[in-house]
Structure formats: structure tokens, C-alpha cells
Coordinates of C-alpha atoms in Angstrom, one line a residue:
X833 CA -56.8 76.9 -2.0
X834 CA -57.0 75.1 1.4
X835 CA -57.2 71.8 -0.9
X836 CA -53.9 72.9 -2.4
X837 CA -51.9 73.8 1.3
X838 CA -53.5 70.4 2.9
X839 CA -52.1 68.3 0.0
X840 CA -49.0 70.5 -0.2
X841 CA -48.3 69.4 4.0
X842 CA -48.9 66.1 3.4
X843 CA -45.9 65.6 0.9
X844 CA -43.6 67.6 3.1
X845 CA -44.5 64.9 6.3
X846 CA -43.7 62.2 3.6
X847 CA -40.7 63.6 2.3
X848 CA -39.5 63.8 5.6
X849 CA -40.2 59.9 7.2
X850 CA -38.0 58.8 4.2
X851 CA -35.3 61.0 5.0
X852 CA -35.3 59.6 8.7
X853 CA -35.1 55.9 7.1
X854 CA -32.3 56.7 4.9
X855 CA -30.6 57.9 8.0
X856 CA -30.7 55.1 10.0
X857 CA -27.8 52.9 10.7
X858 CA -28.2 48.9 9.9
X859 CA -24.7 48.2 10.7
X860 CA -26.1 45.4 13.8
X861 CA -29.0 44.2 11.3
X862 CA -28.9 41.1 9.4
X863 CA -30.2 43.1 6.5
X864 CA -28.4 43.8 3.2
X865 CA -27.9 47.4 2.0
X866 CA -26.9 48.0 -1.0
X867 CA -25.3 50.8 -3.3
X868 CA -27.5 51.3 -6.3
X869 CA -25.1 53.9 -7.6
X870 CA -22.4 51.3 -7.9
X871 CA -23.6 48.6 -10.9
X872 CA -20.6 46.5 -12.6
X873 CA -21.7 46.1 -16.0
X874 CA -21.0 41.6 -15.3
X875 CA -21.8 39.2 -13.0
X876 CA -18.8 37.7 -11.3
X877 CA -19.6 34.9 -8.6
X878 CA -17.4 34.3 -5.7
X879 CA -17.0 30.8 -6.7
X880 CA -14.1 29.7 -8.7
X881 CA -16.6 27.8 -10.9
X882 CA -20.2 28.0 -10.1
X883 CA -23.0 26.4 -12.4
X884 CA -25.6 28.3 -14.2
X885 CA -28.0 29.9 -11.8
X886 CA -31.7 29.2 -12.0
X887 CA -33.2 32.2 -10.7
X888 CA -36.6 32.1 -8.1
X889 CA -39.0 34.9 -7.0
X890 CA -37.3 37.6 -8.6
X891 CA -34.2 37.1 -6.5
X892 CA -30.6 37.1 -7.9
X893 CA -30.0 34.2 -5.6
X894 CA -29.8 30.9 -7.4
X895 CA -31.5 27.6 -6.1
X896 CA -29.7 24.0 -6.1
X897 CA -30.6 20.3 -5.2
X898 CA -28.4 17.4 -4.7
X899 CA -27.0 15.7 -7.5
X900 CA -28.7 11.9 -7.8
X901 CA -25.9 10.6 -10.1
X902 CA -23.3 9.9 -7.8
X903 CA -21.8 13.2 -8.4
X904 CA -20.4 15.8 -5.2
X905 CA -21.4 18.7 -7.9
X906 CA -25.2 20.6 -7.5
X907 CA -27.0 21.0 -10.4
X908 CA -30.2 23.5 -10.9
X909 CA -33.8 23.1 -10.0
X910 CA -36.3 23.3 -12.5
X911 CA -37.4 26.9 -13.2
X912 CA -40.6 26.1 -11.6
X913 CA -39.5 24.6 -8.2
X914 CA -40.0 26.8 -5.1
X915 CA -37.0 28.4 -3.3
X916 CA -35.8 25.6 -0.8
X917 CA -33.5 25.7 2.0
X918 CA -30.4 24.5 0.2
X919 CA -27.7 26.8 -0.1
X920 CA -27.2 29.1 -2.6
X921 CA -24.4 31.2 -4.2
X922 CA -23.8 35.3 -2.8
X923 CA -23.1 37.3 -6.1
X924 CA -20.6 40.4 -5.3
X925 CA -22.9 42.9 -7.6
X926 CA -25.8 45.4 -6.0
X927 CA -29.7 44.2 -6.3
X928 CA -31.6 46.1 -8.8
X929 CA -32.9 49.4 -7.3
X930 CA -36.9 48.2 -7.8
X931 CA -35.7 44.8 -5.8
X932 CA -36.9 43.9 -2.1
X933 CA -33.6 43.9 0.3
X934 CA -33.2 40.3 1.2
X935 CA -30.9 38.4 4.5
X936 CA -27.8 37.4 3.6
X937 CA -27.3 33.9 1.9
X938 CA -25.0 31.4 3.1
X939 CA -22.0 31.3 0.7
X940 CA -21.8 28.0 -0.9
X941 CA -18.4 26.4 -1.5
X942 CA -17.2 23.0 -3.2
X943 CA -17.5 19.4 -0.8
X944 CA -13.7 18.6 0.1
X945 CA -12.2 16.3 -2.4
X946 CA -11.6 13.0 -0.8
X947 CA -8.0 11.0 -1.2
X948 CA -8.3 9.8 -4.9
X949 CA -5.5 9.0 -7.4
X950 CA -4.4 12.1 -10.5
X951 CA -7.0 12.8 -13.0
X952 CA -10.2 11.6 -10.7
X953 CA -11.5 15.5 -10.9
X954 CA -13.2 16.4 -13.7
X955 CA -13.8 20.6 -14.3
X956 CA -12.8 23.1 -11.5
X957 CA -14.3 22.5 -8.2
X958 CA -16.3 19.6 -9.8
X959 CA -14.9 16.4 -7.7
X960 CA -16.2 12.6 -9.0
X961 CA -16.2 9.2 -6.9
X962 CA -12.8 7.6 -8.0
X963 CA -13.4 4.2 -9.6
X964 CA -11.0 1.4 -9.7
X965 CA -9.0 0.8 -13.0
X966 CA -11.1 -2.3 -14.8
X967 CA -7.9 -3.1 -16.4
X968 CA -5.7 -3.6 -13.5
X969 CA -4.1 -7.3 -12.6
X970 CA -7.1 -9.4 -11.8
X971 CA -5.4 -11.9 -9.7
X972 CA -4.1 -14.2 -12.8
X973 CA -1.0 -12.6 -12.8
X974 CA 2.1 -13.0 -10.7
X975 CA 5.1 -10.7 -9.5
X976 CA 8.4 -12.2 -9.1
X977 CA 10.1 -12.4 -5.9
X978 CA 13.7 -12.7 -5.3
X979 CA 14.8 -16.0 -5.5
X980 CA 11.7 -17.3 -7.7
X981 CA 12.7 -19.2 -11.0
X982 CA 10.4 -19.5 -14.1
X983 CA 10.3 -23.6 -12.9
X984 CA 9.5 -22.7 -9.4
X985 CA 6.8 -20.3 -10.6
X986 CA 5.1 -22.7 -13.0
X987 CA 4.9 -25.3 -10.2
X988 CA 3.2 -23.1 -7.8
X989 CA 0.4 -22.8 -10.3
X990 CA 0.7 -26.3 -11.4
X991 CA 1.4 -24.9 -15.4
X992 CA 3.7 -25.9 -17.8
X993 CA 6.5 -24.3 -17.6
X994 CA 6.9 -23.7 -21.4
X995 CA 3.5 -22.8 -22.0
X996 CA 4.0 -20.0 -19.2
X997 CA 7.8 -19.0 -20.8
X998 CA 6.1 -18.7 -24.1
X999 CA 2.8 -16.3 -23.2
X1000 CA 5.0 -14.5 -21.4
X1001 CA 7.4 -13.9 -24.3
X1002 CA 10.4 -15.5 -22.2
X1003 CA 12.9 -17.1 -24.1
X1004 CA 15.6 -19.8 -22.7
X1005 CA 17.6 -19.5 -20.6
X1006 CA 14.2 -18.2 -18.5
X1007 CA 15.3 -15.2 -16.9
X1008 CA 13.5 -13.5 -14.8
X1009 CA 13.6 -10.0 -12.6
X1010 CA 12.0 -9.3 -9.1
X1011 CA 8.9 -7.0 -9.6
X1012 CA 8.3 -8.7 -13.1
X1013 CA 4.8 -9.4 -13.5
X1014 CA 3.9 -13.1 -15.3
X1015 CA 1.0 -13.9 -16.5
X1016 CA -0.3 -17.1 -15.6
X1017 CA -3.8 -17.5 -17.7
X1018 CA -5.1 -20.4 -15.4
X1019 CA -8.3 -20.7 -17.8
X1020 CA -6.4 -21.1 -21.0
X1021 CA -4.1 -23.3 -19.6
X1022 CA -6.6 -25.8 -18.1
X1023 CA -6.0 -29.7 -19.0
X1024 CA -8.8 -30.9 -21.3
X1025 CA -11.3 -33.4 -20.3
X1026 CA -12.7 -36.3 -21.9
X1027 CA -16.4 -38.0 -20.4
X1028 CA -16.2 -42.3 -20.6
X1029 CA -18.6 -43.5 -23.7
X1030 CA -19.8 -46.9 -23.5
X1031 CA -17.4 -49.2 -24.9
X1032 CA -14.5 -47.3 -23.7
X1033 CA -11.4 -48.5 -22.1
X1034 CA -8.5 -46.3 -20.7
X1035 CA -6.5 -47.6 -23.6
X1036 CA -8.7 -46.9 -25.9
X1037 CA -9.0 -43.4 -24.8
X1038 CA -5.4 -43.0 -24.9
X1039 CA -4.7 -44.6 -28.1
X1040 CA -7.6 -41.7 -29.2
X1041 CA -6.1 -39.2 -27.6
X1042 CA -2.8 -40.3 -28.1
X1043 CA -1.7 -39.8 -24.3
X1044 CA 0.0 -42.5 -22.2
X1045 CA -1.8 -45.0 -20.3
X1046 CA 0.1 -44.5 -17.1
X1047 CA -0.4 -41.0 -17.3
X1048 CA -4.0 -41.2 -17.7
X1049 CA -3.7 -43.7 -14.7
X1050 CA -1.8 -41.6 -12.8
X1051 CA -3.4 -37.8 -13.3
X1052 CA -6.7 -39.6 -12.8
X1053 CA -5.8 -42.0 -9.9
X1054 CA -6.7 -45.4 -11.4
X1055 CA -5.3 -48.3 -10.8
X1056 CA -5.3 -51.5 -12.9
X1057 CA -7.5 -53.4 -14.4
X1058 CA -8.5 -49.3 -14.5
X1059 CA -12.0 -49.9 -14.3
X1060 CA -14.5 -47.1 -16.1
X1061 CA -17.7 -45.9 -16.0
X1062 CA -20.0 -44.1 -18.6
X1063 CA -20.4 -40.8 -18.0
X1064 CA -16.8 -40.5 -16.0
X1065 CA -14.7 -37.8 -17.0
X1066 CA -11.7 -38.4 -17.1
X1067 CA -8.6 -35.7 -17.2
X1068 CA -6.2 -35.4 -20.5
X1069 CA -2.7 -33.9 -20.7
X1070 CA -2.2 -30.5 -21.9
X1071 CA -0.8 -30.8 -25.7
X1072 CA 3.1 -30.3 -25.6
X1073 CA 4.7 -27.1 -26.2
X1074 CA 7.9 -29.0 -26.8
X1075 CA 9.9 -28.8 -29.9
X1076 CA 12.5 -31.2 -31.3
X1077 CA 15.2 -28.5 -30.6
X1078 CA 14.1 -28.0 -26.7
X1079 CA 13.1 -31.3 -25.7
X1080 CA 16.1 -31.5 -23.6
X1081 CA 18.4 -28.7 -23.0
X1082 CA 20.6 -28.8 -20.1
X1083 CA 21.3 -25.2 -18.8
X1084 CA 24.5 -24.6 -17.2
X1085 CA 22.5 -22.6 -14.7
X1086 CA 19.2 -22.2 -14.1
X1087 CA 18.7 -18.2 -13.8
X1088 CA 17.1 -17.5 -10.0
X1089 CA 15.5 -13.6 -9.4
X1090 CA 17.6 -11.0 -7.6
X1091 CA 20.8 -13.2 -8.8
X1092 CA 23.1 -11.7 -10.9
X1093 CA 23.9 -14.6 -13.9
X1094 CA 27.9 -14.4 -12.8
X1095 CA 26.5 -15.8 -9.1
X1096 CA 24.6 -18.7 -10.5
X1097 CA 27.0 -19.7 -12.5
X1098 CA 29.3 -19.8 -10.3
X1099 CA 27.2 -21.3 -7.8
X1100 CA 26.9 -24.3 -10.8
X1101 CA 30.3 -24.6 -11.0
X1102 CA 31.2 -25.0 -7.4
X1103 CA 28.5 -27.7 -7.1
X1104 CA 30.8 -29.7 -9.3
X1105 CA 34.3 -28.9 -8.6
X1106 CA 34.5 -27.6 -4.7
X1107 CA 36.7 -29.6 -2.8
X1108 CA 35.2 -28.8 0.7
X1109 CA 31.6 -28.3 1.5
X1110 CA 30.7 -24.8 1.7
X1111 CA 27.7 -23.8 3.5
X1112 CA 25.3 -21.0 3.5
X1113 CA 22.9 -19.8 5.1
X1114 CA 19.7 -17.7 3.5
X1115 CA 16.4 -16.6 4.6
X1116 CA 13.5 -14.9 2.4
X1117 CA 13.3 -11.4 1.4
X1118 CA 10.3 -9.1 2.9
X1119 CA 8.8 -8.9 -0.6
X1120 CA 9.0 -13.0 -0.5
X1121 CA 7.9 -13.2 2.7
X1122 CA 4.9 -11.3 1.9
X1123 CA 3.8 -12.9 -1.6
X1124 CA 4.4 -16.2 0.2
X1125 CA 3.4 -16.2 3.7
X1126 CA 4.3 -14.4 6.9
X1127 CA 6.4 -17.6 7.8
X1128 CA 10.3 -17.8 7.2
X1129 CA 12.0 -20.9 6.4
X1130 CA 16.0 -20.6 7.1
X1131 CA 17.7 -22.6 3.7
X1132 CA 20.6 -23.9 4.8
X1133 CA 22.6 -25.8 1.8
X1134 CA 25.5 -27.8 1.8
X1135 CA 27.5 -28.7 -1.5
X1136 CA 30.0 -31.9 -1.3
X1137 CA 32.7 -32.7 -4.4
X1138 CA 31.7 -36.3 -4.5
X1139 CA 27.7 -36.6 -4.1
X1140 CA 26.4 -40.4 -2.7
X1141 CA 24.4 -42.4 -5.4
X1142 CA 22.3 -45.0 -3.9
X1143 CA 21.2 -48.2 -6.6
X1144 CA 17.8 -49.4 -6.2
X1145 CA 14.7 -50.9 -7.8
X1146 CA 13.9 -49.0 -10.9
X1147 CA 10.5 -48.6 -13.0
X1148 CA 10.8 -46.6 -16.8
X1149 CA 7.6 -45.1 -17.4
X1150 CA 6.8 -42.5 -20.5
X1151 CA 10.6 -42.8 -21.3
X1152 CA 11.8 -42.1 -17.7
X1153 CA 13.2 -44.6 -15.4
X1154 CA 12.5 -43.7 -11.7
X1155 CA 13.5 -44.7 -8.1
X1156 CA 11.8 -44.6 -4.4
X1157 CA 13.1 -40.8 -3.6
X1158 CA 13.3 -42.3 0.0
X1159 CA 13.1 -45.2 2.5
X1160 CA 9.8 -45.1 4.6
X1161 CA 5.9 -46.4 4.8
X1162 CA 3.4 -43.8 2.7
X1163 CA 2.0 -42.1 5.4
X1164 CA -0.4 -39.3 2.9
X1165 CA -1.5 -40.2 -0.6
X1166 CA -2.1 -38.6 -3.5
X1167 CA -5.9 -36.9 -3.7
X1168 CA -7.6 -35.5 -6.6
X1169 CA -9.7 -33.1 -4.5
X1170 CA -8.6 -29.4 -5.3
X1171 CA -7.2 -29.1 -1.9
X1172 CA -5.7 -32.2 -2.0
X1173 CA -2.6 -33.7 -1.3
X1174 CA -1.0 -33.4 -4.8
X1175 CA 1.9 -36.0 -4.1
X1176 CA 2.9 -38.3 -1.5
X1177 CA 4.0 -38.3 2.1
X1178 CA 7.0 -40.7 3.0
X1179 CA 7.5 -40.6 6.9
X1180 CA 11.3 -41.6 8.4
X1181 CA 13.7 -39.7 10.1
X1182 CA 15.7 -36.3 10.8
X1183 CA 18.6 -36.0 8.3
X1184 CA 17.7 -39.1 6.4
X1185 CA 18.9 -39.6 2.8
X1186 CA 16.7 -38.0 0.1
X1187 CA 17.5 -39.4 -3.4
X1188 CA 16.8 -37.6 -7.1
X1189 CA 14.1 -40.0 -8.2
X1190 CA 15.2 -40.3 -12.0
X1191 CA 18.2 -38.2 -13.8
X1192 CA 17.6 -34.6 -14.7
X1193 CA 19.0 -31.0 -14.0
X1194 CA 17.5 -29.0 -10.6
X1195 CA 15.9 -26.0 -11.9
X1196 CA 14.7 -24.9 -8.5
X1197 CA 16.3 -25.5 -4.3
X1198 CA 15.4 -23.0 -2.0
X1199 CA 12.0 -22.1 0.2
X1200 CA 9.9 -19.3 -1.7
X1201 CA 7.0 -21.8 -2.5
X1202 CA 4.5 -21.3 0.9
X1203 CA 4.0 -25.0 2.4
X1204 CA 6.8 -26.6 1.0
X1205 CA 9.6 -25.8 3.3
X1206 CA 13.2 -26.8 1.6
X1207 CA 12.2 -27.4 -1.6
X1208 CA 14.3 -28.8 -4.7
X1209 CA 12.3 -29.6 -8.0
X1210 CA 14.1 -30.9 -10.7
X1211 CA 13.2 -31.6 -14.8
X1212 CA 13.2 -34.9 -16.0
X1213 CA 13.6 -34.4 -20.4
X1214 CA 11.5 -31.1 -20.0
X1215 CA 8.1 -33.2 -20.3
X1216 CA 8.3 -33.8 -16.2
X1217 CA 9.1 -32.0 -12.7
X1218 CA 9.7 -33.8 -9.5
X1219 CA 9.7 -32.2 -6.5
X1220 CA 10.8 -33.1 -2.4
X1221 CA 9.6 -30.9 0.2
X1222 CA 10.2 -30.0 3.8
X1223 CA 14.1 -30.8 3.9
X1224 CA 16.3 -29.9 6.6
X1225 CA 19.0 -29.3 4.5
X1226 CA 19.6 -29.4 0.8
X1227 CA 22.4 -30.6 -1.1
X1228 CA 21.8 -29.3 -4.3
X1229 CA 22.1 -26.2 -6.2
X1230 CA 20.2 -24.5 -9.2
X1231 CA 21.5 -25.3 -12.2
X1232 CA 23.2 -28.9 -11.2
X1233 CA 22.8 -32.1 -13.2
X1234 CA 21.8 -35.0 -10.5
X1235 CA 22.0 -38.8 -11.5
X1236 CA 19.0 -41.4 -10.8
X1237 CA 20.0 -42.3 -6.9
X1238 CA 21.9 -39.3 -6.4
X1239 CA 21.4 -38.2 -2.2
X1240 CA 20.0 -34.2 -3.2
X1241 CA 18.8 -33.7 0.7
X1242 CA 18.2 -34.9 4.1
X1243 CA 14.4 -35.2 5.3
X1244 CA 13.2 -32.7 7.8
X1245 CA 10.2 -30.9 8.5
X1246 CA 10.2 -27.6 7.7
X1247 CA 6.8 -26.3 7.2
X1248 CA 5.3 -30.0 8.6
X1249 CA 3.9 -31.1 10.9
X1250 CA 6.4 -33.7 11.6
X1251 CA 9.5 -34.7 9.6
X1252 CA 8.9 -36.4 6.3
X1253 CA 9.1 -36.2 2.5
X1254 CA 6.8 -34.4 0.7
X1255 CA 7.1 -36.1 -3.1
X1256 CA 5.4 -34.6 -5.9
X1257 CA 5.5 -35.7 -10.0
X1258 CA 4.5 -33.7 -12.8
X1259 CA 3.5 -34.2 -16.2
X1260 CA 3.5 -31.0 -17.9
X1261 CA 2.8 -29.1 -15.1
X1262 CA -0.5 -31.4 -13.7
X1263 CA 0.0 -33.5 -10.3
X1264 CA 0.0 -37.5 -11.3
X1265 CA 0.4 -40.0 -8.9
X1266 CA 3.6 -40.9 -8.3
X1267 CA 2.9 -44.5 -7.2
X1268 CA 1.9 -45.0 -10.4
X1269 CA 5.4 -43.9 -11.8
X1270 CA 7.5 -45.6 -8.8
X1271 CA 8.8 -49.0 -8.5
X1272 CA 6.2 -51.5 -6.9

């Protein structure tokens, strides 16, 4: 009976310390209570969009490690992996009544999503590196800038100017818009190349190839006998895109971006008919200035009714008869290097007279081309360009037909070093040298 009142006592004293716990008040603790009466019947995380949730220990509190693919998401540990000090997710739901309490977990929330352009996230929360469109302009492409032409682009790249109107889809007149992209395709449009044989002269070669002699001469820098070597290589011209219909077609204006057509044609028009000079005065646009260079050339052109022809020695080569463009001692020559002078450098004096160097219609005058200054280029029967640089003042508008002789500037030195004539030929958009074209 004692046995039974001993044992009897003893449940009473614990009966009693577990009323005291469940008294006590944790509201200063760190530790969780919970309400075991209160069980949803599904687990709800706090996060908008939390992964599945590995559980460790027999806790309800999921373990993550970093993500080793580049990725700001977490991903689970293996089942197996102890609990480590990364943070985990708080679920809003009560802990199983036969469950230890545990400290409260850090909530976890999603890394801040960096500047990135539309469509870089991928899934709610889930946030991935942005990564650079593979298909966007790769540097062989141009956009037009006001006052470019088709002619002044295909010079700047040294292309043919037909070739590039073609690929591009761009039908005569050659009309172009600012902000147009043009692609330029450099690697398709590189001149072939031909390496000497033994036995070979340069007229065999061109009678081969059938190319001119003084264009091989020229694009190549040879001068007669034209001496060879084996195992030179030697550059070819780029075959013709020229047609029967198009081998010359004279514009009655050449279009110019940001122009409206009614401006250049009337610009054409007053080349030819003014009575007075006119002059005006025009400087590069920001977007110019910025695909060009952060230096402005100020255009300044002046258009007379009767224009001075000047007669002089002559030389017709590959069906084109040309002129000294100016008066004056070479002071640069032509270099085949890449960053080589790609004409010739006549030195004289401020507001000499610059001459057309063979008849043909200007398809460029203005100072858009970075180096160049005032700039005129004009097409000789659509197989050649020439072009004078660093003019004080131009005398020529787009779209004008100038005779062999004809005075299209006066020398300056806009974007020289001192005042000259910068004179440049072209053969289907490649640099020749134009000694080899000029009188001797």
C-alpha cells in the first residue's frame, strides 16, 4: 500500500513541474513556440517561388548550396549532406508535436536582379547572367549618317560601290536614309590574289586574268620594265558588277542622307544655271560627328554659272583620259602598307586651283569621311572614283557633271597638317597609284 501512495506522489510532483513549464513566458527568448492545435492541411512557403526542400535531421528546414553554373538561383544538397550554415527557408506551418523546438531561421529571399535587358529572367525569382545577343552587328556593318552617299560610303571601306548597292538590295538612284544599317562584307568583297610562277610576266598575268596592265601596275605599285619575282603575290581586280545597261548612267542628282530628293535636285540644278555664286555654310551632325570623329570640319561651298576649265597634258588609260588634278612637287606617295597613304600628296598653296582629273559626275562634296577634310569624289564611267581631300572650299555640288580640267576646289588644309591635295584613284573601289594613271 505504501508502494502504491509513494508512486502515486511521485506523479503528482511531475504533473506539476510541467504545468510550471507550460506557464512560462518565452516572449524575450530566441526560441520558437508553436501551436500544435493549429495544423494547415499544406505547406505554403513565404517565398514567391522557393525550390524543392531537401529536408536534414528531422527538421522542416530545408538546406541549400550555391549554384556552380553561373546561376544567382540555390539548388538542394544531397539528402546526405550535413545541415550547413547557408540559409534556409521559414515555412508559416507549426512543427510536428513529437519535433525538438528549434531557433529561428534566417528567412531567405531572392539575390537583387541586376540591370539586364526584357526576357533575361527565367521562372519567378530565378534571375540568369544576361548574355550578349551573338547575332548582333559585328562591326561589318555601317549606319548611315546625314549627309553620307552610297559613293562616299563605299570609299570609306575602299568597296565597290555596286557590289555594296547590290548586297544591300539598293537599287539606282542609291538612296539612302540616316540610321540605315549597310552591310559592308569586307571578307567577301576582298580583291583576289595571284602568286608570280616562273615564267611569268605582268602581261602575261593580265592577259590570264584578263585585267589591265596599268592597273595591275598601279594597284600593285610597279613600275616599268615591272620587274617580278616567283613567289610574289601580286593583287587582282575585283570582277565587275557592271552591266551593259549601267556602265554609265548619269544621275541628275546624286541622293545624299537626311536630304529630301526635291533639295538635291535642286541643288543640281542651281549648280548649272545660278547666275550669282551662292554660298553656304554647313557643319556635321552630332550622329556624324560621332561615327566619324569628334573633330568638325566647317564645308563651305561656292557654286559659279560659268566654272574655269584649265587644258593640260593628258594620259588615256583603261579608256579614261586624265589630267594633273593640281600644280605642285609630290610631297607623299602612294604606299601599299594597310596604313598607308592610299593616294598622293601634292603640296602648293591656300586657295589654289583644284582641277577634276578626267570627266565624270561628283557623287560625293562634303566632310563626313574622318581625315579627309573637304572632300569631293567623283565617278569616272562607273568603273573608277577619284577623290581630292583637305579643300578649303569646294566648288562643286552632288549630283554635277564636271569636264576633264574643270577648277572643282581650292587647296586647303582641312584635316592636314599643312595645306595640300590629298589625290586618291580607284579602280573598283581598290587604291591604285595614281602616277601610274597621270600624265608623265
Amino acid at each position: 500500500m505504501n508502494k502504491i501512495y509513494l508512486t502515486a506522489a511521485l506523479l503528482a510532483a511531475v504533473a506539476a513541474a510541467g504545468c510550471e513549464t507550460s506557464n512560462r513566458d518565452y516572449s524575450s527568448s530566441n526560441v520558437q513556440v508553436v501551436d500544435v492545435t493549429a495544423r494547415p492541411t499544406s505547406i505554403q512557403p513565404m517565398t514567391s517561388a522557393a525550390p524543392a526542400a531537401v529536408y536534414q535531421n528531422g527538421s522542416r528546414a530545408p538546406v541549400y548550396s550555391a549554384n556552380t553554373t553561373g546561376s544567382a538561383a540555390l539548388e538542394p544538397l544531397p539528402a546526405d549532406t550535413a545541415v550547413s550554415s547557408q540559409p534556409v527557408i521559414t515555412y508559416a506551418e507549426p512543427l510536428p508535436a513529437d519535433q525538438s523546438v528549434v531557433s529561428a531561421a534566417p528567412v531567405y529571399t531572392e539575390p537583387a536582379a541586376t540591370a539586364a535587358p526584357a526576357a533575361a529572367s527565367s521562372g519567378a525569382g530565378v534571375v540568369r547572367p544576361y548574355v550578349p545577343d551573338q547575332t548582333a552587328a559585328s562591326g561589318d556593318t555601317y549606319t548611315v549618317v546625314k549627309g553620307d552617299t552610297l559613293y562616299s560610303i563605299a570609299f570609306r571601306y575602299g568597296l565597290d560601290f555596286r557590289a555594296l548597292a547590290k548586297q544591300n538590295g539598293i537599287e539606282p538612284p542609291y538612296n539612302i536614309a540616316v540610321g540605315q544599317v549597310i552591310r559592308l562584307n569586307t571578307k567577301a568583297s576582298a580583291a583576289p590574289t595571284y602568286t608570280v610562277k616562273k615564267g611569268d610576266t605582268l602581261y602575261s598575268i593580265a592577259k590570264q586574268h584578263g585585267q589591265s596592265v596599268d592597273f595591275l601596275a598601279g594597284v600593285n605599285n610597279l613600275t616599268a620594265p615591272y620587274t617580278l619575282s616567283t613567289g610574289q603575290v601580286l593583287v587582282l581586280s575585283r570582277q565587275s558588277s557592271a552591266t551593259t545597261a549601267n556602265r554609265q548612267s548619269t544621275q541628275a542628282s546624286v541622293p545624299v542622307a537626311g536630304q529630301t530628293a526635291a533639295v538635291s535636285t535642286a541643288a543640281a540644278s542651281s549648280s548649272k544655271t545660278s547666275t550669282t555664286a551662292s554660298t553656304s555654310t554647313s557643319t556635321n551632325s552630332t550622329a556624324a560627328s560621332a561615327a566619324t570623329d569628334s573633330s568638325t570640319v566647317s564645308t563651305t561651298t561656292v557654286v559659279a554659272k560659268n566654272p574655269v576649265i584649265v587644258s593640260g597634258a593628258t594620259r588615256k588609260v583603261s579608256g579614261v583620259t586624265w589630267m594633273w588634278p593640281a600644280k605642285g612637287s609630290v610631297i607623299e606617295g602612294f604606299s601599299l602598307s594597310e596604313q598607308g597613304n592610299k593616294g598622293i600628296d601634292i603640296g602648293g598653296t591656300r586657295g589654289q586651283q583644284i582641277l577634276a582629273a578626267a570627266d565624270g559626275q561628283v557623287v560625293y562634296a562634303g566632310n563626313a569621311l574622318r581625315g579627309y577634310g573637304n572632300l569631293i569624289i567623283i565617278n569616272h564611267a562607273n568603273e573608277f572614283l577619284s577623290a581630292y581631300a583637305h579643300n578649303d572650299v569646294l566648288l562643286v555640288t552632288e549630283g554635277q557633271t564636271v569636264k576633264r580640267g574643270q577648277q572643282i576646289a581650292r587647296m586647303g588644309s582641312t584635316d592636314a597638317k599643312s595645306v595640300r591635295l590629298h589625290f586618291e584613284i580607284r579602280y573598283r573601289g581598290q587604291s591604285v597609284n595614281p602616277v601610274n594613271y597621270l600624265p608623265k
